[in-house]
JSON list of C-alpha atoms in Angstrom, two decimals:
[
{"chain": "T", "resi": 60, "resn": "GLU", "atom": "CA", "xyz": [136.16, 186.67, 321.83]},
{"chain": "T", "resi": 61, "resn": "ALA", "atom": "CA", "xyz": [135.39, 188.74, 324.93]},
{"chain": "T", "resi": 62, "resn": "GLY", "atom": "CA", "xyz": [132.55, 191.21, 324.55]},
{"chain": "T", "resi": 63, "resn": "VAL", "atom": "CA", "xyz": [132.20, 194.80, 325.64]},
{"chain": "T", "resi": 64, "resn": "ALA", "atom": "CA", "xyz": [132.63, 195.10, 329.39]},
{"chain": "T", "resi": 65, "resn": "GLN", "atom": "CA", "xyz": [130.95, 197.72, 331.53]},
{"chain": "T", "resi": 66, "resn": "SER", "atom": "CA", "xyz": [130.98, 198.55, 335.21]},
{"chain": "T", "resi": 67, "resn": "PRO", "atom": "CA", "xyz": [129.29, 199.01, 337.50]},
{"chain": "T", "resi": 68, "resn": "ARG", "atom": "CA", "xyz": [126.15, 197.15, 336.43]},
{"chain": "T", "resi": 69, "resn": "TYR", "atom": "CA", "xyz": [123.94, 199.13, 338.78]},
{"chain": "T", "resi": 70, "resn": "LYS", "atom": "CA", "xyz": [124.29, 202.46, 340.53]},
{"chain": "T", "resi": 71, "resn": "ILE", "atom": "CA", "xyz": [121.94, 204.40, 342.77]},
{"chain": "T", "resi": 72, "resn": "ILE", "atom": "CA", "xyz": [122.78, 208.01, 343.63]},
{"chain": "T", "resi": 73, "resn": "GLU", "atom": "CA", "xyz": [121.00, 211.07, 344.90]},
{"chain": "T", "resi": 74, "resn": "LYS", "atom": "CA", "xyz": [120.40, 214.06, 342.65]},
{"chain": "T", "resi": 75, "resn": "ARG", "atom": "CA", "xyz": [123.26, 216.51, 342.50]},
{"chain": "T", "resi": 76, "resn": "GLN", "atom": "CA", "xyz": [125.80, 213.75, 343.18]},
{"chain": "T", "resi": 77, "resn": "SER", "atom": "CA", "xyz": [128.33, 212.67, 340.59]},
{"chain": "T", "resi": 78, "resn": "VAL", "atom": "CA", "xyz": [128.81, 209.26, 339.00]},
{"chain": "T", "resi": 79, "resn": "ALA", "atom": "CA", "xyz": [131.19, 207.62, 336.57]},
{"chain": "T", "resi": 80, "resn": "PHE", "atom": "CA", "xyz": [130.80, 204.63, 334.28]},
{"chain": "T", "resi": 81, "resn": "TRP", "atom": "CA", "xyz": [133.56, 202.57, 332.74]},
{"chain": "T", "resi": 82, "resn": "CYS", "atom": "CA", "xyz": [133.69, 200.72, 329.43]},
{"chain": "T", "resi": 83, "resn": "ASN", "atom": "CA", "xyz": [136.23, 198.33, 327.95]},
{"chain": "T", "resi": 84, "resn": "PRO", "atom": "CA", "xyz": [135.48, 197.74, 324.25]},
{"chain": "T", "resi": 85, "resn": "ILE", "atom": "CA", "xyz": [136.26, 194.64, 322.24]},
{"chain": "T", "resi": 86, "resn": "SER", "atom": "CA", "xyz": [139.98, 194.37, 321.65]},
{"chain": "T", "resi": 87, "resn": "GLY", "atom": "CA", "xyz": [141.00, 196.06, 318.42]},
{"chain": "T", "resi": 88, "resn": "HIS", "atom": "CA", "xyz": [137.80, 198.06, 318.01]},
{"chain": "T", "resi": 89, "resn": "ALA", "atom": "CA", "xyz": [138.68, 201.63, 317.14]},
{"chain": "T", "resi": 90, "resn": "THR", "atom": "CA", "xyz": [135.22, 203.10, 317.51]},
{"chain": "T", "resi": 91, "resn": "LEU", "atom": "CA", "xyz": [133.45, 203.39, 320.85]},
{"chain": "T", "resi": 92, "resn": "TYR", "atom": "CA", "xyz": [129.96, 204.68, 321.54]},
{"chain": "T", "resi": 93, "resn": "TRP", "atom": "CA", "xyz": [128.05, 205.72, 324.66]},
{"chain": "T", "resi": 94, "resn": "TYR", "atom": "CA", "xyz": [124.27, 205.51, 324.51]},
{"chain": "T", "resi": 95, "resn": "GLN", "atom": "CA", "xyz": [121.56, 206.51, 326.96]},
{"chain": "T", "resi": 96, "resn": "GLN", "atom": "CA", "xyz": [118.50, 204.24, 327.06]},
{"chain": "T", "resi": 97, "resn": "ILE", "atom": "CA", "xyz": [115.55, 205.56, 329.00]},
{"chain": "T", "resi": 98, "resn": "LEU", "atom": "CA", "xyz": [113.04, 202.92, 330.08]},
{"chain": "T", "resi": 99, "resn": "GLY", "atom": "CA", "xyz": [110.72, 201.96, 327.24]},
{"chain": "T", "resi": 100, "resn": "GLN", "atom": "CA", "xyz": [112.78, 203.71, 324.57]},
{"chain": "T", "resi": 101, "resn": "GLY", "atom": "CA", "xyz": [115.52, 202.85, 322.15]},
{"chain": "T", "resi": 102, "resn": "PRO", "atom": "CA", "xyz": [119.13, 203.81, 322.84]},
{"chain": "T", "resi": 103, "resn": "LYS", "atom": "CA", "xyz": [120.14, 207.37, 322.04]},
{"chain": "T", "resi": 104, "resn": "LEU", "atom": "CA", "xyz": [123.72, 208.16, 321.09]},
{"chain": "T", "resi": 105, "resn": "LEU", "atom": "CA", "xyz": [125.52, 210.45, 323.52]},
{"chain": "T", "resi": 106, "resn": "ILE", "atom": "CA", "xyz": [129.05, 210.40, 322.13]},
{"chain": "T", "resi": 107, "resn": "GLN", "atom": "CA", "xyz": [131.16, 208.53, 319.59]},
{"chain": "T", "resi": 108, "resn": "PHE", "atom": "CA", "xyz": [134.94, 208.15, 319.73]},
{"chain": "T", "resi": 109, "resn": "GLN", "atom": "CA", "xyz": [137.29, 207.12, 316.95]},
{"chain": "T", "resi": 110, "resn": "ASN", "atom": "CA", "xyz": [140.40, 205.96, 318.78]},
{"chain": "T", "resi": 111, "resn": "ASN", "atom": "CA", "xyz": [140.90, 208.74, 321.34]},
{"chain": "T", "resi": 112, "resn": "GLY", "atom": "CA", "xyz": [139.20, 211.49, 319.34]},
{"chain": "T", "resi": 113, "resn": "VAL", "atom": "CA", "xyz": [135.57, 212.60, 319.53]},
{"chain": "T", "resi": 114, "resn": "VAL", "atom": "CA", "xyz": [133.63, 212.07, 316.29]},
{"chain": "T", "resi": 115, "resn": "ASP", "atom": "CA", "xyz": [130.16, 213.10, 317.44]},
{"chain": "T", "resi": 116, "resn": "ASP", "atom": "CA", "xyz": [129.06, 214.55, 320.77]},
{"chain": "T", "resi": 117, "resn": "SER", "atom": "CA", "xyz": [126.17, 216.63, 319.47]},
{"chain": "T", "resi": 118, "resn": "GLN", "atom": "CA", "xyz": [123.64, 214.95, 321.79]},
{"chain": "T", "resi": 119, "resn": "LEU", "atom": "CA", "xyz": [125.81, 214.99, 324.90]},
{"chain": "T", "resi": 120, "resn": "PRO", "atom": "CA", "xyz": [124.52, 217.44, 327.57]},
{"chain": "T", "resi": 121, "resn": "LYS", "atom": "CA", "xyz": [127.90, 219.02, 328.02]},
{"chain": "T", "resi": 122, "resn": "ASP", "atom": "CA", "xyz": [126.93, 221.09, 331.03]},
{"chain": "T", "resi": 123, "resn": "ARG", "atom": "CA", "xyz": [126.80, 217.92, 333.13]},
{"chain": "T", "resi": 124, "resn": "PHE", "atom": "CA", "xyz": [128.06, 214.99, 331.04]},
{"chain": "T", "resi": 125, "resn": "SER", "atom": "CA", "xyz": [131.65, 214.35, 330.04]},
{"chain": "T", "resi": 126, "resn": "ALA", "atom": "CA", "xyz": [133.45, 211.41, 328.48]},
{"chain": "T", "resi": 127, "resn": "GLU", "atom": "CA", "xyz": [137.00, 210.53, 327.68]},
{"chain": "T", "resi": 128, "resn": "ARG", "atom": "CA", "xyz": [138.97, 207.81, 325.97]},
{"chain": "T", "resi": 129, "resn": "LEU", "atom": "CA", "xyz": [142.47, 208.98, 326.68]},
{"chain": "T", "resi": 130, "resn": "LYS", "atom": "CA", "xyz": [144.47, 206.02, 325.37]},
{"chain": "T", "resi": 131, "resn": "GLY", "atom": "CA", "xyz": [142.02, 205.01, 322.68]},
{"chain": "T", "resi": 132, "resn": "VAL", "atom": "CA", "xyz": [140.90, 201.87, 324.51]},
{"chain": "T", "resi": 133, "resn": "ASP", "atom": "CA", "xyz": [138.88, 202.16, 327.74]},
{"chain": "T", "resi": 134, "resn": "SER", "atom": "CA", "xyz": [136.43, 204.97, 328.20]},
{"chain": "T", "resi": 135, "resn": "THR", "atom": "CA", "xyz": [134.68, 206.66, 331.09]},
{"chain": "T", "resi": 136, "resn": "LEU", "atom": "CA", "xyz": [131.43, 208.59, 331.07]},
{"chain": "T", "resi": 137, "resn": "LYS", "atom": "CA", "xyz": [130.78, 211.00, 333.93]},
{"chain": "T", "resi": 138, "resn": "ILE", "atom": "CA", "xyz": [127.69, 212.85, 335.09]},
{"chain": "T", "resi": 139, "resn": "GLN", "atom": "CA", "xyz": [128.13, 215.78, 337.45]},
{"chain": "T", "resi": 140, "resn": "PRO", "atom": "CA", "xyz": [125.76, 216.81, 338.93]},
{"chain": "T", "resi": 141, "resn": "ALA", "atom": "CA", "xyz": [123.11, 214.16, 338.27]},
{"chain": "T", "resi": 142, "resn": "LYS", "atom": "CA", "xyz": [119.45, 214.99, 337.77]},
{"chain": "T", "resi": 143, "resn": "LEU", "atom": "CA", "xyz": [116.40, 212.79, 338.23]},
{"chain": "T", "resi": 144, "resn": "GLU", "atom": "CA", "xyz": [115.90, 212.61, 334.46]},
{"chain": "T", "resi": 145, "resn": "ASP", "atom": "CA", "xyz": [119.34, 211.00, 334.08]},
{"chain": "T", "resi": 146, "resn": "SER", "atom": "CA", "xyz": [117.90, 207.75, 335.40]},
{"chain": "T", "resi": 147, "resn": "ALA", "atom": "CA", "xyz": [118.48, 205.34, 332.53]},
{"chain": "T", "resi": 148, "resn": "VAL", "atom": "CA", "xyz": [120.65, 202.51, 331.29]},
{"chain": "T", "resi": 149, "resn": "TYR", "atom": "CA", "xyz": [123.96, 203.70, 329.90]},
{"chain": "T", "resi": 150, "resn": "LEU", "atom": "CA", "xyz": [125.16, 201.42, 327.13]},
{"chain": "T", "resi": 151, "resn": "CYS", "atom": "CA", "xyz": [128.63, 201.25, 325.69]},
{"chain": "T", "resi": 152, "resn": "ALA", "atom": "CA", "xyz": [129.17, 199.80, 322.23]},
{"chain": "T", "resi": 153, "resn": "SER", "atom": "CA", "xyz": [132.15, 199.31, 319.97]},
{"chain": "T", "resi": 154, "resn": "SER", "atom": "CA", "xyz": [132.78, 198.62, 316.32]},
{"chain": "T", "resi": 155, "resn": "LEU", "atom": "CA", "xyz": [135.86, 197.75, 314.31]},
{"chain": "T", "resi": 156, "resn": "ASP", "atom": "CA", "xyz": [136.00, 201.25, 312.93]},
{"chain": "T", "resi": 157, "resn": "ALA", "atom": "CA", "xyz": [133.63, 204.06, 312.03]},
{"chain": "T", "resi": 158, "resn": "GLY", "atom": "CA", "xyz": [133.04, 202.62, 308.59]},
{"chain": "T", "resi": 159, "resn": "LYS", "atom": "CA", "xyz": [131.92, 199.26, 310.01]},
{"chain": "T", "resi": 160, "resn": "ASP", "atom": "CA", "xyz": [128.28, 199.50, 310.90]},
{"chain": "T", "resi": 161, "resn": "GLU", "atom": "CA", "xyz": [127.87, 196.49, 313.18]},
{"chain": "T", "resi": 162, "resn": "GLN", "atom": "CA", "xyz": [128.09, 197.65, 316.77]},
{"chain": "T", "resi": 163, "resn": "TYR", "atom": "CA", "xyz": [128.56, 195.31, 319.69]},
{"chain": "T", "resi": 164, "resn": "PHE", "atom": "CA", "xyz": [126.88, 196.39, 322.90]},
{"chain": "T", "resi": 165, "resn": "GLY", "atom": "CA", "xyz": [127.86, 195.86, 326.50]},
{"chain": "T", "resi": 166, "resn": "PRO", "atom": "CA", "xyz": [125.33, 194.91, 329.19]},
{"chain": "T", "resi": 167, "resn": "GLY", "atom": "CA", "xyz": [124.89, 198.50, 330.30]},
{"chain": "T", "resi": 168, "resn": "THR", "atom": "CA", "xyz": [124.90, 200.30, 333.62]},
{"chain": "T", "resi": 169, "resn": "ARG", "atom": "CA", "xyz": [121.50, 200.96, 335.16]},
{"chain": "T", "resi": 170, "resn": "LEU", "atom": "CA", "xyz": [121.55, 204.34, 336.90]},
{"chain": "T", "resi": 171, "resn": "THR", "atom": "CA", "xyz": [118.85, 205.38, 339.32]},
{"chain": "T", "resi": 172, "resn": "VAL", "atom": "CA", "xyz": [118.87, 208.97, 340.53]},
{"chain": "T", "resi": 173, "resn": "THR", "atom": "CA", "xyz": [116.72, 209.61, 343.61]},
{"chain": "G", "resi": 63, "resn": "GLY", "atom": "CA", "xyz": [113.17, 215.91, 313.32]},
{"chain": "G", "resi": 64, "resn": "GLU", "atom": "CA", "xyz": [113.59, 212.61, 311.57]},
{"chain": "G", "resi": 65, "resn": "SER", "atom": "CA", "xyz": [112.60, 209.60, 313.63]},
{"chain": "G", "resi": 66, "resn": "VAL", "atom": "CA", "xyz": [112.30, 205.87, 313.55]},
{"chain": "G", "resi": 67, "resn": "GLY", "atom": "CA", "xyz": [109.27, 204.31, 315.14]},
{"chain": "G", "resi": 68, "resn": "LEU", "atom": "CA", "xyz": [107.34, 201.09, 315.49]},
{"chain": "G", "resi": 69, "resn": "HIS", "atom": "CA", "xyz": [103.70, 200.36, 314.75]},
{"chain": "G", "resi": 70, "resn": "LEU", "atom": "CA", "xyz": [103.05, 198.06, 317.71]},
{"chain": "G", "resi": 71, "resn": "PRO", "atom": "CA", "xyz": [104.55, 198.26, 321.18]},
{"chain": "G", "resi": 72, "resn": "THR", "atom": "CA", "xyz": [103.72, 194.64, 322.12]},
{"chain": "G", "resi": 73, "resn": "LEU", "atom": "CA", "xyz": [103.25, 191.40, 320.23]},
{"chain": "G", "resi": 74, "resn": "SER", "atom": "CA", "xyz": [102.21, 188.02, 321.62]},
{"chain": "G", "resi": 75, "resn": "VAL", "atom": "CA", "xyz": [102.59, 184.88, 319.52]},
{"chain": "G", "resi": 76, "resn": "GLN", "atom": "CA", "xyz": [102.17, 181.17, 320.05]},
{"chain": "G", "resi": 77, "resn": "GLU", "atom": "CA", "xyz": [105.31, 179.08, 320.12]},
{"chain": "G", "resi": 78, "resn": "GLY", "atom": "CA", "xyz": [105.93, 177.71, 316.66]},
{"chain": "G", "resi": 79, "resn": "ASP", "atom": "CA", "xyz": [104.04, 180.47, 314.86]},
{"chain": "G", "resi": 80, "resn": "ASN", "atom": "CA", "xyz": [105.73, 183.08, 312.72]},
{"chain": "G", "resi": 81, "resn": "SER", "atom": "CA", "xyz": [106.23, 186.61, 314.12]},
{"chain": "G", "resi": 82, "resn": "ILE", "atom": "CA", "xyz": [106.22, 189.83, 312.16]},
{"chain": "G", "resi": 83, "resn": "ILE", "atom": "CA", "xyz": [107.53, 193.01, 313.76]},
{"chain": "G", "resi": 84, "resn": "ASN", "atom": "CA", "xyz": [107.05, 196.25, 311.86]},
{"chain": "G", "resi": 85, "resn": "CYS", "atom": "CA", "xyz": [108.94, 199.52, 311.79]},
{"chain": "G", "resi": 86, "resn": "ALA", "atom": "CA", "xyz": [108.34, 202.83, 310.02]},
{"chain": "G", "resi": 87, "resn": "TYR", "atom": "CA", "xyz": [111.09, 205.30, 309.32]},
{"chain": "G", "resi": 88, "resn": "SER", "atom": "CA", "xyz": [110.88, 208.86, 308.09]},
{"chain": "G", "resi": 89, "resn": "ASN", "atom": "CA", "xyz": [114.38, 209.73, 306.90]},
{"chain": "G", "resi": 90, "resn": "SER", "atom": "CA", "xyz": [114.31, 209.24, 303.13]},
{"chain": "G", "resi": 91, "resn": "ALA", "atom": "CA", "xyz": [118.11, 209.43, 303.10]},
{"chain": "G", "resi": 92, "resn": "SER", "atom": "CA", "xyz": [118.45, 206.34, 305.28]},
{"chain": "G", "resi": 93, "resn": "ASP", "atom": "CA", "xyz": [120.33, 203.63, 303.46]},
{"chain": "G", "resi": 94, "resn": "TYR", "atom": "CA", "xyz": [121.20, 201.14, 306.17]},
{"chain": "G", "resi": 95, "resn": "PHE", "atom": "CA", "xyz": [118.85, 199.38, 308.57]},
{"chain": "G", "resi": 96, "resn": "ILE", "atom": "CA", "xyz": [119.46, 197.03, 311.45]},
{"chain": "G", "resi": 97, "resn": "TRP", "atom": "CA", "xyz": [117.29, 194.92, 313.71]},
{"chain": "G", "resi": 98, "resn": "TYR", "atom": "CA", "xyz": [118.44, 194.42, 317.29]},
{"chain": "G", "resi": 99, "resn": "LYS", "atom": "CA", "xyz": [117.15, 192.07, 319.97]},
{"chain": "G", "resi": 100, "resn": "GLN", "atom": "CA", "xyz": [117.38, 193.15, 323.60]},
{"chain": "G", "resi": 101, "resn": "GLU", "atom": "CA", "xyz": [116.75, 190.73, 326.41]},
{"chain": "G", "resi": 102, "resn": "SER", "atom": "CA", "xyz": [116.11, 191.93, 329.93]},
{"chain": "G", "resi": 103, "resn": "GLY", "atom": "CA", "xyz": [119.27, 193.20, 331.61]},
{"chain": "G", "resi": 104, "resn": "LYS", "atom": "CA", "xyz": [121.35, 192.93, 328.46]},
{"chain": "G", "resi": 105, "resn": "GLY", "atom": "CA", "xyz": [122.53, 195.23, 325.74]},
{"chain": "G", "resi": 106, "resn": "PRO", "atom": "CA", "xyz": [121.04, 195.12, 322.22]},
{"chain": "G", "resi": 107, "resn": "GLN", "atom": "CA", "xyz": [122.21, 192.19, 320.13]},
{"chain": "G", "resi": 108, "resn": "PHE", "atom": "CA", "xyz": [122.58, 192.44, 316.35]},
{"chain": "G", "resi": 109, "resn": "ILE", "atom": "CA", "xyz": [120.14, 190.21, 314.47]},
{"chain": "G", "resi": 110, "resn": "ILE", "atom": "CA", "xyz": [120.21, 191.18, 310.82]},
{"chain": "G", "resi": 111, "resn": "ASP", "atom": "CA", "xyz": [120.83, 194.19, 308.64]},
{"chain": "G", "resi": 112, "resn": "ILE", "atom": "CA", "xyz": [119.86, 195.35, 305.17]},
{"chain": "G", "resi": 113, "resn": "ARG", "atom": "CA", "xyz": [121.03, 198.09, 302.85]},
{"chain": "G", "resi": 114, "resn": "SER", "atom": "CA", "xyz": [118.75, 200.22, 300.75]},
{"chain": "G", "resi": 115, "resn": "ASN", "atom": "CA", "xyz": [119.82, 198.53, 297.49]},
{"chain": "G", "resi": 116, "resn": "MET", "atom": "CA", "xyz": [118.04, 195.37, 298.66]},
{"chain": "G", "resi": 117, "resn": "ASP", "atom": "CA", "xyz": [114.41, 194.68, 299.55]},
{"chain": "G", "resi": 118, "resn": "LYS", "atom": "CA", "xyz": [114.86, 191.36, 301.31]},
{"chain": "G", "resi": 119, "resn": "ARG", "atom": "CA", "xyz": [117.54, 189.60, 303.28]},
{"chain": "G", "resi": 120, "resn": "GLN", "atom": "CA", "xyz": [117.38, 186.27, 305.04]},
{"chain": "G", "resi": 121, "resn": "GLY", "atom": "CA", "xyz": [119.23, 184.91, 308.00]},
{"chain": "G", "resi": 122, "resn": "GLN", "atom": "CA", "xyz": [118.75, 181.93, 310.21]},
{"chain": "G", "resi": 123, "resn": "ARG", "atom": "CA", "xyz": [114.99, 181.88, 310.95]},
{"chain": "G", "resi": 124, "resn": "VAL", "atom": "CA", "xyz": [114.83, 185.63, 310.35]},
{"chain": "G", "resi": 125, "resn": "THR", "atom": "CA", "xyz": [113.98, 187.68, 307.29]},
{"chain": "G", "resi": 126, "resn": "VAL", "atom": "CA", "xyz": [114.09, 191.45, 306.93]},
{"chain": "G", "resi": 127, "resn": "LEU", "atom": "CA", "xyz": [111.95, 193.16, 304.32]},
{"chain": "G", "resi": 128, "resn": "LEU", "atom": "CA", "xyz": [112.49, 196.74, 303.23]},
{"chain": "G", "resi": 129, "resn": "ASN", "atom": "CA", "xyz": [109.91, 198.79, 301.36]},
{"chain": "G", "resi": 130, "resn": "LYS", "atom": "CA", "xyz": [111.54, 202.09, 300.50]},
{"chain": "G", "resi": 131, "resn": "THR", "atom": "CA", "xyz": [108.45, 203.41, 298.76]},
{"chain": "G", "resi": 132, "resn": "VAL", "atom": "CA", "xyz": [106.48, 203.55, 301.99]},
{"chain": "G", "resi": 133, "resn": "LYS", "atom": "CA", "xyz": [109.53, 203.72, 304.28]},
{"chain": "G", "resi": 134, "resn": "HIS", "atom": "CA", "xyz": [108.66, 200.49, 306.04]},
{"chain": "G", "resi": 135, "resn": "LEU", "atom": "CA", "xyz": [110.82, 197.76, 307.49]},
{"chain": "G", "resi": 136, "resn": "SER", "atom": "CA", "xyz": [109.76, 194.43, 308.92]},
{"chain": "G", "resi": 137, "resn": "LEU", "atom": "CA", "xyz": [111.37, 191.55, 310.75]},
{"chain": "G", "resi": 138, "resn": "GLN", "atom": "CA", "xyz": [109.94, 188.11, 310.29]},
{"chain": "G", "resi": 139, "resn": "ILE", "atom": "CA", "xyz": [110.85, 185.34, 312.72]},
{"chain": "G", "resi": 140, "resn": "ALA", "atom": "CA", "xyz": [109.97, 181.83, 311.62]},
{"chain": "G", "resi": 141, "resn": "ALA", "atom": "CA", "xyz": [108.85, 179.18, 314.11]},
{"chain": "G", "resi": 142, "resn": "THR", "atom": "CA", "xyz": [109.04, 181.55, 317.06]},
{"chain": "G", "resi": 143, "resn": "GLN", "atom": "CA", "xyz": [110.60, 180.03, 320.16]},
{"chain": "G", "resi": 144, "resn": "PRO", "atom": "CA", "xyz": [110.44, 181.04, 323.85]},
{"chain": "G", "resi": 145, "resn": "GLY", "atom": "CA", "xyz": [114.03, 182.26, 323.55]},
{"chain": "G", "resi": 146, "resn": "ASP", "atom": "CA", "xyz": [112.86, 184.83, 321.03]},
{"chain": "G", "resi": 147, "resn": "SER", "atom": "CA", "xyz": [111.00, 186.69, 323.78]},
{"chain": "G", "resi": 148, "resn": "ALA", "atom": "CA", "xyz": [112.65, 190.11, 323.99]},
{"chain": "G", "resi": 149, "resn": "VAL", "atom": "CA", "xyz": [112.32, 193.71, 322.87]},
{"chain": "G", "resi": 150, "resn": "TYR", "atom": "CA", "xyz": [113.14, 194.24, 319.22]},
{"chain": "G", "resi": 151, "resn": "PHE", "atom": "CA", "xyz": [114.44, 197.54, 317.92]},
{"chain": "G", "resi": 152, "resn": "CYS", "atom": "CA", "xyz": [114.88, 198.73, 314.40]},
{"chain": "G", "resi": 153, "resn": "ALA", "atom": "CA", "xyz": [117.63, 201.25, 313.78]},
{"chain": "G", "resi": 154, "resn": "GLU", "atom": "CA", "xyz": [118.56, 203.26, 310.74]},
{"chain": "G", "resi": 155, "resn": "LYS", "atom": "CA", "xyz": [121.29, 205.53, 309.50]},
{"chain": "G", "resi": 156, "resn": "ASP", "atom": "CA", "xyz": [122.09, 207.39, 306.35]},
{"chain": "G", "resi": 157, "resn": "SER", "atom": "CA", "xyz": [125.37, 207.29, 304.48]},
{"chain": "G", "resi": 158, "resn": "GLY", "atom": "CA", "xyz": [128.52, 208.56, 306.05]},
{"chain": "G", "resi": 159, "resn": "ASN", "atom": "CA", "xyz": [129.55, 208.76, 309.65]},
{"chain": "G", "resi": 160, "resn": "THR", "atom": "CA", "xyz": [126.11, 209.49, 311.05]},
{"chain": "G", "resi": 161, "resn": "PRO", "atom": "CA", "xyz": [124.76, 207.91, 314.21]},
{"chain": "G", "resi": 162, "resn": "LEU", "atom": "CA", "xyz": [122.31, 205.05, 314.35]},
{"chain": "G", "resi": 163, "resn": "VAL", "atom": "CA", "xyz": [118.78, 206.19, 315.19]},
{"chain": "G", "resi": 164, "resn": "PHE", "atom": "CA", "xyz": [116.79, 203.65, 317.15]},
{"chain": "G", "resi": 165, "resn": "GLY", "atom": "CA", "xyz": [113.05, 203.23, 317.32]},
{"chain": "G", "resi": 166, "resn": "LYS", "atom": "CA", "xyz": [111.21, 202.72, 320.60]},
{"chain": "G", "resi": 167, "resn": "GLY", "atom": "CA", "xyz": [111.01, 198.91, 320.40]},
{"chain": "G", "resi": 168, "resn": "THR", "atom": "CA", "xyz": [108.42, 196.15, 320.25]},
{"chain": "G", "resi": 169, "resn": "ARG", "atom": "CA", "xyz": [108.13, 193.64, 323.04]},
{"chain": "G", "resi": 170, "resn": "LEU", "atom": "CA", "xyz": [107.68, 190.11, 321.69]},
{"chain": "G", "resi": 171, "resn": "SER", "atom": "CA", "xyz": [106.15, 187.58, 324.08]},
{"chain": "G", "resi": 172, "resn": "VAL", "atom": "CA", "xyz": [106.09, 183.93, 323.08]},
{"chain": "G", "resi": 173, "resn": "ILE", "atom": "CA", "xyz": [103.31, 181.86, 324.57]},
{"chain": "G", "resi": 174, "resn": "ALA", "atom": "CA", "xyz": [104.28, 178.23, 325.16]}
]
């Protein structure tokens, strides 16, 4: 079974630029999550999708972050404009559905904002 | 706010010894707990989970203990191997569609 795919794996941008990350969850998984993991800390949930609807985006900085999962499969997370404090690893995870607790994580995208 | 944390940021053990990684949580409503292993450059990998109606659960070389009275969770790894070297996170959630809350992690280093 293929795992969660993410791209790019690494990205370096200057502050005030924009960036987008892509995630392809495990086939058949209805629930998709985006996490931000700052160095030395545990992942923090940014947004959770159930199919193509948003379940929880309470911790998403909506003034600069946006995410979509238009067809209920792939998802993109965008930051515009980026700030220095956005430097982190952005992890995508998926689970069979919202009631299934086991989440499978992708390898993440390491973002460096200079 | 409620938080999940770890007692020790780093742990070094000799190969073959047992490892114990501890975690404290503060949300008394938490009823589901997970341990994740994260190797460098990879996403967290599920190790073992436990629900609040249990106080112990065993997997292959791993055991999770839950003490709800003192809100403490531990992960025991038997016969620690070099491949166990990683950062270990505990995570918790309460009932319903609430997000997982992760602790800061403990780095386990296995000395050959």
